Coordinates of N, CA and C in Angstrom, one line a residue:
M247 N -6.1 -19.0 -9.4 CA -5.9 -18.4 -7.6 C -7.3 -17.6 -6.9
A248 N -7.7 -18.2 -6.4 CA -8.8 -17.7 -5.6 C -8.4 -16.4 -4.6
R249 N -8.9 -15.6 -4.1 CA -8.4 -14.5 -4.1 C -9.0 -14.7 -2.0
S250 N -8.0 -14.4 -1.0 CA -8.6 -14.9 0.4 C -9.3 -13.2 0.4
T251 N -10.2 -13.4 2.0 CA -11.1 -12.6 2.2 C -10.5 -11.7 3.5
I252 N -10.2 -10.3 3.3 CA -9.2 -10.3 4.3 C -10.1 -9.8 5.9
D253 N -10.2 -10.0 6.8 CA -10.8 -9.6 8.0 C -9.8 -8.4 9.1
L254 N -10.8 -7.5 8.7 CA -9.7 -6.4 9.3 C -9.9 -5.9 11.0
R255 N -11.7 -7.1 11.8 CA -11.6 -7.1 12.7 C -10.4 -6.9 14.0
E256 N -9.8 -7.5 13.2 CA -8.8 -7.7 14.2 C -7.3 -7.0 14.5
H257 N -7.3 -5.6 13.7 CA -6.8 -4.9 13.4 C -7.4 -3.1 13.4
L258 N -9.1 -2.8 14.0 CA -9.5 -2.4 14.2 C -11.4 -2.6 15.5
P259 N -10.1 -3.2 16.7 CA -11.3 -3.4 17.7 C -12.4 -2.5 17.5
S260 N -13.2 -2.8 18.9 CA -14.3 -2.1 19.0 C -14.1 -1.3 19.6
T261 N -13.1 -0.8 20.6 CA -12.8 0.1 21.0 C -12.3 0.9 20.6
N262 N -11.8 1.3 19.2 CA -10.8 1.7 18.5 C -12.2 3.0 18.0
P263 N -12.1 4.3 18.2 CA -13.0 5.5 17.3 C -13.1 5.4 15.9
L264 N -12.0 5.2 15.1 CA -12.7 4.9 13.9 C -13.3 3.5 13.7
S265 N -13.7 2.5 14.2 CA -14.7 1.8 14.2 C -16.1 2.3 14.2
R266 N -16.6 3.6 14.7 CA -17.6 4.0 15.1 C -18.0 5.2 13.5
I267 N -16.7 4.9 12.8 CA -16.7 6.0 11.7 C -17.1 4.7 10.4
F268 N -16.3 4.3 10.7 CA -16.2 3.2 9.3 C -16.6 1.5 9.2
S269 N -17.6 1.3 8.9 CA -17.4 -0.3 9.2 C -16.9 -1.2 8.4
S270 N -16.7 -2.5 8.9 CA -16.1 -3.6 8.7 C -16.5 -4.0 6.6
A271 N -17.8 -3.7 6.2 CA -18.0 -3.7 5.2 C -17.5 -2.6 4.2
L272 N -17.4 -1.2 4.8 CA -16.9 -0.2 4.0 C -15.3 -0.3 3.8
V273 N -14.6 -0.9 4.7 CA -13.7 -1.4 4.8 C -12.9 -2.2 3.4
L274 N -13.4 -3.2 4.1 CA -13.6 -4.0 2.8 C -13.8 -3.6 1.5
A275 N -14.9 -3.5 1.5 CA -14.9 -2.9 0.3 C -13.8 -1.6 -0.6
L276 N -13.3 -0.5 0.4 CA -12.6 -0.3 0.2 C -11.2 -0.8 -0.6
L277 N -11.1 -1.7 0.0 CA -9.9 -2.5 0.1 C -9.9 -3.3 -1.4
A278 N -10.6 -3.8 -1.4 CA -11.5 -4.5 -2.4 C -11.2 -3.4 -3.8
A279 N -11.7 -2.2 -4.3 CA -11.2 -1.7 -5.1 C -10.3 -0.9 -5.1
L280 N -9.6 -1.3 -3.7 CA -7.8 -0.4 -3.8 C -7.3 -1.9 -4.7
A281 N -7.6 -3.4 -4.4 CA -7.1 -4.3 -4.7 C -7.2 -4.4 -6.5
G282 N -8.6 -3.8 -7.0 CA -8.4 -3.8 -7.7 C -7.9 -2.4 -8.9
W283 N -7.5 -1.8 -8.1 CA -7.1 -0.5 -9.2 C -5.2 -1.0 -9.5
D284 N -5.6 -1.0 -11.0 CA -4.2 -1.1 -12.1 C -4.0 0.1 -12.3
L285 N -2.2 0.5 -11.8 CA -2.2 1.6 -12.6 C -1.0 1.8 -13.4
T286 N -1.1 0.6 -13.8 CA 0.4 0.1 -14.8 C 0.7 1.4 -16.3
N287 N -0.2 1.4 -17.0 CA -0.7 2.0 -17.8 C -0.3 3.4 -17.7
R288 N -0.5 3.9 -16.9 CA -0.6 5.4 -16.1 C 0.7 5.7 -15.6
M289 N 1.7 4.5 -15.0 CA 3.0 5.1 -14.6 C 4.2 6.0 -16.0
T290 N 4.1 5.5 -16.8 CA 4.1 5.8 -18.0 C 4.2 7.4 -18.3
D291 N 3.4 8.5 -17.9 CA 2.6 9.6 -17.6 C 3.1 10.0 -16.8
L292 N 3.6 10.1 -15.5 CA 4.3 10.4 -14.4 C 6.2 10.8 -15.2
S293 N 5.5 12.5 -15.0 CA 6.9 13.6 -15.7 C 7.3 13.8 -14.7
M294 N 6.9 13.8 -13.6 CA 7.5 14.2 -12.2 C 8.6 13.3 -11.8
L295 N 9.8 13.5 -10.8 CA 10.5 13.3 -10.0 C 9.3 12.2 -9.1
T296 N 9.8 11.2 -9.1 CA 8.6 10.2 -7.9 C 9.4 9.3 -7.5
L297 N 9.6 9.1 -6.0 CA 10.1 8.3 -4.9 C 9.6 7.1 -4.6
L298 N 9.1 5.6 -4.6 CA 8.0 4.9 -4.4 C 8.9 4.0 -2.9
L299 N 8.5 4.6 -1.9 CA 8.9 3.6 -0.7 C 7.9 2.7 -1.2
H300 N 8.4 1.7 0.0 CA 7.9 0.5 -0.4 C 8.7 -0.5 0.8
L301 N 7.5 -1.5 1.7 CA 8.3 -2.2 2.5 C 9.2 -3.8 2.2
D302 N 9.9 -4.3 2.7 CA 10.4 -5.2 2.3 C 9.4 -6.8 2.5
N303 N 8.4 -6.5 3.5 CA 7.7 -8.1 4.0 C 6.3 -7.5 3.5
S304 N 5.9 -6.7 2.7 CA 4.6 -6.4 2.8 C 3.6 -7.9 2.8
P305 N 2.5 -7.9 3.7 CA 2.0 -9.0 3.1 C 1.1 -9.0 1.4
F306 N 1.1 -7.7 1.1 CA -0.5 -7.4 0.2 C 0.9 -7.2 -1.2
I307 N 1.8 -6.9 -1.0 CA 2.4 -6.4 -2.2 C 3.6 -7.2 -2.1
P308 N 3.9 -8.0 -2.8 CA 5.1 -8.4 -3.3 C 6.1 -7.3 -3.7
V309 N 7.3 -7.2 -3.2 CA 8.6 -6.1 -4.0 C 8.6 -6.0 -6.0
P310 N 9.0 -7.5 -5.8 CA 8.8 -7.2 -7.6 C 7.9 -6.7 -8.0
L311 N 6.8 -6.8 -8.1 CA 5.5 -6.3 -8.2 C 5.8 -4.5 -8.1
I312 N 6.4 -3.9 -7.1 CA 6.3 -2.2 -7.3 C 7.9 -1.9 -8.0
A313 N 8.7 -2.9 -8.0 CA 10.3 -2.3 -9.2 C 9.4 -2.7 -10.5
E314 N 8.6 -3.5 -10.5 CA 8.2 -3.2 -11.4 C 7.3 -2.3 -12.5
L315 N 6.6 -1.8 -11.5 CA 6.0 -0.7 -11.6 C 7.0 0.4 -11.8
Q316 N 8.1 0.3 -11.0 CA 9.1 1.2 -10.6 C 9.3 1.4 -11.8
S317 N 10.0 0.7 -12.8 CA 10.8 0.8 -14.3 C 10.2 1.1 -15.0
L318 N 8.8 1.0 -15.2 CA 7.6 1.9 -16.0 C 7.8 3.3 -15.9
A319 N 8.1 4.3 -14.5 CA 8.1 5.1 -14.4 C 9.8 6.0 -15.1
P320 N 9.0 6.8 -16.4 CA 11.0 7.2 -16.2 C 11.7 8.4 -15.1
Y321 N 10.7 9.2 -14.4 CA 12.0 9.5 -13.3 C 11.6 9.4 -11.9
S322 N 12.1 8.6 -11.8 CA 11.5 7.6 -10.7 C 12.9 6.1 -10.2
R323 N 12.5 6.2 -8.5 CA 13.8 5.8 -7.8 C 13.1 4.7 -6.7
L324 N 13.2 3.3 -6.1 CA 13.0 2.6 -5.5 C 13.4 2.7 -4.3
Q325 N 13.0 2.9 -3.5 CA 13.7 2.8 -2.3 C 12.9 1.6 -1.2
V326 N 13.5 0.5 -0.9 CA 12.8 -0.8 -0.1 C 13.5 -0.4 1.0
I327 N 12.7 0.2 2.5 CA 13.0 -0.1 3.7 C 12.9 -0.9 4.2
P328 N 13.6 -0.8 5.1 CA 14.1 -3.1 5.1 C 13.3 -3.1 6.9
G329 N 12.9 -4.6 7.1 CA 12.3 -4.3 8.2 C 11.3 -3.8 8.6
T330 N 9.9 -4.1 7.5 CA 9.1 -3.3 7.7 C 7.9 -4.2 7.1
R331 N 7.0 -4.5 7.2 CA 6.2 -5.4 6.7 C 4.7 -4.7 6.6
H332 N 4.2 -3.9 7.8 CA 3.4 -2.9 7.6 C 2.9 -1.3 8.1
G333 N 1.9 -0.1 7.5 CA 2.0 0.5 7.9 C 3.4 1.0 8.2
L334 N 3.9 1.6 7.5 CA 5.1 1.9 7.6 C 5.6 3.7 7.3
P335 N 4.3 4.5 7.4 CA 4.5 5.3 7.4 C 4.8 6.2 9.4
F336 N 3.8 4.9 9.7 CA 3.8 5.1 11.4 C 4.7 4.3 12.0
S337 N 5.5 3.3 11.4 CA 6.4 2.8 11.6 C 8.3 3.3 11.5
H338 N 8.1 4.0 10.4 CA 9.4 4.1 9.7 C 9.2 5.6 9.5
A339 N 8.1 6.7 10.4 CA 8.4 8.0 9.9 C 9.3 8.5 9.4
D340 N 10.5 8.7 9.5 CA 11.3 9.6 9.6 C 12.4 8.8 8.5
E341 N 11.6 7.8 7.6 CA 12.7 7.1 6.5 C 11.4 8.4 5.6
C342 N 9.7 8.1 5.9 CA 9.3 8.5 4.4 C 9.1 10.1 4.5
G343 N 9.8 10.7 5.6 CA 9.7 12.3 5.8 C 10.6 12.9 4.4

């Protein structure tokens, strides 16, 4: 399956102060690095209580993928926040706090 390119320019307008700090090329490079970062083999190393918070309608990471990661972490719990799509700490700060 071919990967689609994400254009963040619509989310970071030129009037946004962050646009002067982060170029679109840098943001895309960081997203590509994150997308290729596989932590699956590290999940079993987690020895502390871990709460994974996730969106119920993520455009990037489906719930079953996070549930699979959670099943690998011995002391973890997954909480899926209903009615969320992106930016969980901003849209649901109380639930994340």
